[in-house]
């Protein structure tokens, strides 16, 4: 009788306190399936939880950036100032760089090197994706001047060298967009400052003659056979140039001075050489990889992107 009473007592559920949760903990499940959990293991688990909770209370120290050179914006240990001109280049052309915000914090960006080679009053960098007359009156005024050009390739773009030969007003300002090709396309086509109609008709009533007066930004492109020396970053095609290289070629044409191109490319060559000596690899263009069956990623399923890939493989200008 005593044994039956003890067995019946063991089988009866133990009443929970009124404030206890009805959900089962992992320890309860383990006790039900495989017996009681050792007390040492339970204490160890509680200690781990306490130590993990304590980590959240530790102060987070911000990562310290390496000291940067004030001129070339490179870390001081890998400063490229020895490859920059001793004094800023003397130029008459004003250069405006429209930089996508994503480019501002990239380590291997070329715009700081470009700006370090030019006078501060001749090279201005404007960061953003959208520009308007209200947001940037200065840029709006520049874009409406007859001597302003924007460098962006396309079917409607005039060749820079040919344009300056026929233009009645010699260009005084050139705008270059800094970013990936998709970012540059977004900035160019979604900012009306850069895409006003190129000409407006002005009828001279006294002379009864039609005059075409350009009052907005003229789109130009470079016609060059040089390959990019920015080999540590992948380009879409073999003909694509970095922002610094575009500026170097354009300024040498506008200033009629090939020394400008040589001087601006020198720090870029030094940057790439240093990176290659310390583990970086030469990045071949996407066009080259596709043509030679070396492209590491699967072909896109999106028809528009797939069409772009096919154009690259066939050397068709996009």
XYZ file of C-alpha atoms in Angstrom:
318
model
C 0.000 0.000 0.000
C 2.805 2.391 0.901
C 4.583 1.703 -2.449
C 1.381 2.310 -4.455
C 0.830 5.607 -2.618
C 4.405 6.743 -3.387
C 4.013 5.824 -7.074
C 0.714 7.716 -7.294
C 2.354 10.732 -5.664
C 5.227 10.749 -8.190
C 2.849 10.633 -11.161
C 0.742 13.583 -9.995
C 1.821 16.917 -11.626
C 3.438 19.430 -9.371
C 1.370 22.590 -9.015
C 3.075 25.697 -10.535
C 3.250 28.961 -8.683
C 0.665 31.502 -9.785
C 3.295 33.724 -11.482
C 5.150 30.959 -13.333
C 5.049 30.677 -17.125
C 3.291 27.735 -18.712
C 5.829 27.466 -21.566
C 8.487 24.811 -21.397
C 12.131 25.764 -21.257
C 14.834 23.749 -23.034
C 15.881 22.348 -19.663
C 12.301 21.145 -18.982
C 12.250 19.360 -22.331
C 15.578 17.684 -21.673
C 14.384 16.514 -18.244
C 11.258 15.016 -19.822
C 13.125 13.237 -22.641
C 16.388 12.169 -21.151
C 16.253 12.730 -17.444
C 17.465 15.546 -15.242
C 20.152 17.924 -16.468
C 23.258 17.973 -14.304
C 23.319 20.902 -11.944
C 26.812 21.915 -13.111
C 25.634 22.197 -16.716
C 22.670 24.337 -15.706
C 24.895 26.642 -13.691
C 27.327 26.878 -16.610
C 24.564 27.873 -19.021
C 23.343 30.576 -16.655
C 26.894 31.886 -16.285
C 27.293 32.051 -20.103
C 24.032 33.975 -20.406
C 25.151 36.430 -17.741
C 28.526 36.973 -19.433
C 26.864 37.464 -22.842
C 24.463 39.990 -21.355
C 27.406 41.827 -19.881
C 28.997 42.271 -23.337
C 26.157 44.519 -24.440
C 26.956 46.898 -21.604
C 30.601 47.359 -22.620
C 31.354 50.741 -24.248
C 31.998 50.569 -27.998
C 35.140 52.374 -29.041
C 34.988 53.950 -32.514
C 37.510 52.592 -34.988
C 40.435 54.952 -35.375
C 41.196 56.022 -38.923
C 44.765 56.132 -40.022
C 46.143 59.687 -40.173
C 45.589 61.078 -43.662
C 47.698 63.417 -45.733
C 45.997 66.789 -45.981
C 46.909 67.178 -49.650
C 46.334 63.820 -51.369
C 43.841 62.425 -48.783
C 45.777 59.158 -48.644
C 46.975 57.533 -45.388
C 50.263 59.157 -44.414
C 52.187 55.875 -44.678
C 51.175 55.545 -48.344
C 51.150 59.238 -49.237
C 51.300 59.982 -52.972
C 52.436 63.598 -52.697
C 55.875 62.803 -54.201
C 54.050 62.024 -57.439
C 52.000 65.222 -57.442
C 53.221 68.431 -59.087
C 55.158 70.731 -56.781
C 52.637 73.470 -57.497
C 49.062 73.273 -58.820
C 48.856 73.250 -62.601
C 48.121 76.554 -64.207
C 44.903 76.198 -66.219
C 42.207 78.568 -67.422
C 39.411 75.961 -67.610
C 37.044 75.542 -64.656
C 36.354 71.913 -63.724
C 33.222 70.814 -61.854
C 33.084 67.247 -60.523
C 29.565 65.957 -59.790
C 30.281 63.147 -57.363
C 27.812 60.433 -56.398
C 27.598 60.148 -52.567
C 28.698 56.493 -52.711
C 32.093 57.559 -54.114
C 32.899 59.913 -51.255
C 34.150 57.245 -48.817
C 35.764 54.800 -51.229
C 39.385 54.088 -50.434
C 40.773 54.049 -53.979
C 38.914 57.058 -55.352
C 40.746 59.257 -57.854
C 39.050 62.646 -57.380
C 41.229 63.690 -54.373
C 44.327 63.087 -56.496
C 42.842 65.162 -59.303
C 41.889 68.022 -56.973
C 45.373 68.003 -55.422
C 46.914 68.718 -58.838
C 44.691 71.695 -59.692
C 44.089 75.148 -58.167
C 41.220 75.213 -55.665
C 39.406 77.925 -57.575
C 39.551 75.855 -60.791
C 38.352 72.489 -59.450
C 35.144 72.184 -57.443
C 33.560 68.944 -56.221
C 29.806 68.848 -55.641
C 28.423 65.754 -53.924
C 24.864 64.611 -54.495
C 22.422 62.804 -56.751
C 19.852 65.514 -57.491
C 20.565 69.133 -58.349
C 18.203 71.971 -59.129
C 18.157 75.751 -59.320
C 16.815 75.929 -55.759
C 19.320 73.500 -54.266
C 22.400 74.736 -56.122
C 22.040 78.157 -57.769
C 25.774 78.243 -58.549
C 25.697 75.010 -60.561
C 22.503 76.099 -62.300
C 24.159 79.343 -63.392
C 27.234 77.466 -64.618
C 25.141 75.023 -66.641
C 23.370 77.840 -68.475
C 26.537 79.568 -69.605
C 27.374 79.216 -73.279
C 30.923 78.163 -72.508
C 29.974 75.183 -70.311
C 30.313 71.579 -71.458
C 29.317 68.322 -69.775
C 31.372 65.237 -70.511
C 29.050 62.279 -70.963
C 29.133 59.806 -73.884
C 26.081 59.180 -76.003
C 24.568 59.347 -79.465
C 23.857 63.072 -79.093
C 27.304 63.944 -77.709
C 29.708 65.875 -79.903
C 33.364 64.965 -80.121
C 35.273 67.387 -77.870
C 38.160 68.018 -80.262
C 35.832 68.667 -83.190
C 33.484 70.814 -81.141
C 36.108 73.323 -80.021
C 37.153 73.849 -83.639
C 33.649 74.860 -84.758
C 32.291 76.520 -81.624
C 32.033 80.326 -81.785
C 32.505 80.462 -77.993
C 35.558 78.660 -76.644
C 34.599 76.441 -73.664
C 35.553 77.829 -70.274
C 34.004 75.157 -68.002
C 33.625 71.389 -68.184
C 31.486 69.177 -65.926
C 32.401 65.523 -65.239
C 30.253 63.016 -63.323
C 32.102 60.811 -60.823
C 30.613 57.399 -60.002
C 30.010 53.974 -61.450
C 28.491 53.905 -64.911
C 25.025 53.172 -63.559
C 25.372 55.976 -60.992
C 26.597 58.431 -63.628
C 23.692 57.510 -65.893
C 21.235 58.096 -63.068
C 22.693 61.527 -62.313
C 22.818 62.615 -65.948
C 19.313 61.600 -66.977
C 17.514 62.596 -63.770
C 18.886 66.117 -63.494
C 17.312 68.559 -65.910
C 20.249 70.959 -65.472
C 22.338 68.638 -67.623
C 19.692 67.761 -70.197
C 18.038 70.965 -71.364
C 17.387 71.217 -75.123
C 20.684 72.158 -76.681
C 19.362 74.963 -78.831
C 16.482 77.372 -78.825
C 15.269 79.285 -81.836
C 15.634 83.039 -81.671
C 14.026 84.934 -84.551
C 15.653 88.259 -85.276
C 12.728 90.311 -86.567
C 14.769 93.182 -87.961
C 17.041 91.031 -90.084
C 14.343 88.380 -90.609
C 16.938 85.684 -90.182
C 16.858 82.672 -87.945
C 19.692 82.416 -85.453
C 20.324 79.389 -83.319
C 21.701 80.473 -79.985
C 22.821 77.812 -77.558
C 21.829 78.752 -74.018
C 22.359 75.513 -72.122
C 24.955 72.833 -71.427
C 26.524 71.112 -74.420
C 27.121 67.359 -74.182
C 30.519 66.189 -75.409
C 32.534 62.980 -75.355
C 36.141 61.926 -75.801
C 37.336 60.181 -78.912
C 40.469 58.439 -77.744
C 42.065 55.065 -78.248
C 43.933 54.967 -74.932
C 43.139 52.193 -72.468
C 42.506 52.903 -68.820
C 45.494 52.735 -66.489
C 43.175 52.383 -63.498
C 43.696 48.622 -63.591
C 42.798 47.905 -59.952
C 39.111 48.591 -60.587
C 36.923 46.761 -63.107
C 35.555 48.784 -66.015
C 32.617 47.792 -68.268
C 34.675 47.994 -71.476
C 38.266 48.478 -72.532
C 37.456 52.031 -73.630
C 36.108 53.237 -70.269
C 38.249 55.696 -68.320
C 38.299 56.752 -64.687
C 37.215 60.238 -63.637
C 40.821 61.376 -63.275
C 41.719 60.032 -66.724
C 38.723 61.742 -68.338
C 39.689 65.035 -66.735
C 43.316 64.606 -67.798
C 42.419 64.022 -71.456
C 39.734 66.740 -71.554
C 41.905 69.400 -69.899
C 44.869 68.612 -72.154
C 42.597 69.149 -75.178
C 40.990 72.344 -73.877
C 44.293 73.795 -72.663
C 46.172 72.472 -75.726
C 48.892 71.115 -73.477
C 49.800 67.418 -73.356
C 51.932 67.983 -70.246
C 48.700 68.324 -68.248
C 47.656 64.767 -69.104
C 51.069 63.351 -68.216
C 51.126 65.196 -64.884
C 47.605 64.164 -63.843
C 48.162 60.504 -64.702
C 51.380 60.205 -62.680
C 49.741 59.826 -59.215
C 47.199 57.364 -60.637
C 50.005 55.205 -62.007
C 51.750 55.329 -58.632
C 48.535 54.363 -56.813
C 47.946 51.323 -59.020
C 51.595 50.262 -58.844
C 51.579 50.404 -55.040
C 48.339 48.425 -54.764
C 49.600 45.728 -57.148
C 52.800 45.373 -55.130
C 50.760 44.772 -51.972
C 48.336 42.088 -53.079
C 45.923 43.760 -55.471
C 45.264 42.112 -58.821
C 44.775 43.562 -62.270
C 41.040 43.817 -62.921
C 40.250 43.099 -66.541
C 37.209 44.753 -68.071
C 33.850 43.014 -68.103
C 33.985 43.124 -71.890
C 37.278 41.193 -71.949
C 36.059 38.593 -69.456
C 32.851 37.955 -71.405
C 34.623 37.625 -74.739
C 37.113 35.120 -73.378
C 34.664 33.079 -71.302
C 36.250 34.191 -68.026
C 33.309 36.040 -66.492
C 32.920 34.467 -63.004
C 29.240 35.252 -62.437
C 26.228 33.558 -64.072
C 24.555 35.434 -66.892
C 21.641 37.583 -65.669
C 18.053 36.448 -66.204
C 16.808 40.003 -66.662
C 16.385 40.564 -70.420
C 17.648 44.139 -70.333
C 20.809 43.208 -68.439
C 21.318 40.163 -70.640
C 21.089 42.372 -73.723
C 23.801 44.622 -72.303
C 26.032 41.613 -71.780
C 25.513 40.534 -75.377
C 26.401 44.012 -76.620
C 29.613 43.946 -74.597
C 30.552 40.584 -76.089
C 30.013 41.950 -79.586
C 31.965 45.179 -78.904
C 28.859 47.299 -79.492
C 29.027 50.715 -77.807
C 26.370 50.916 -75.092
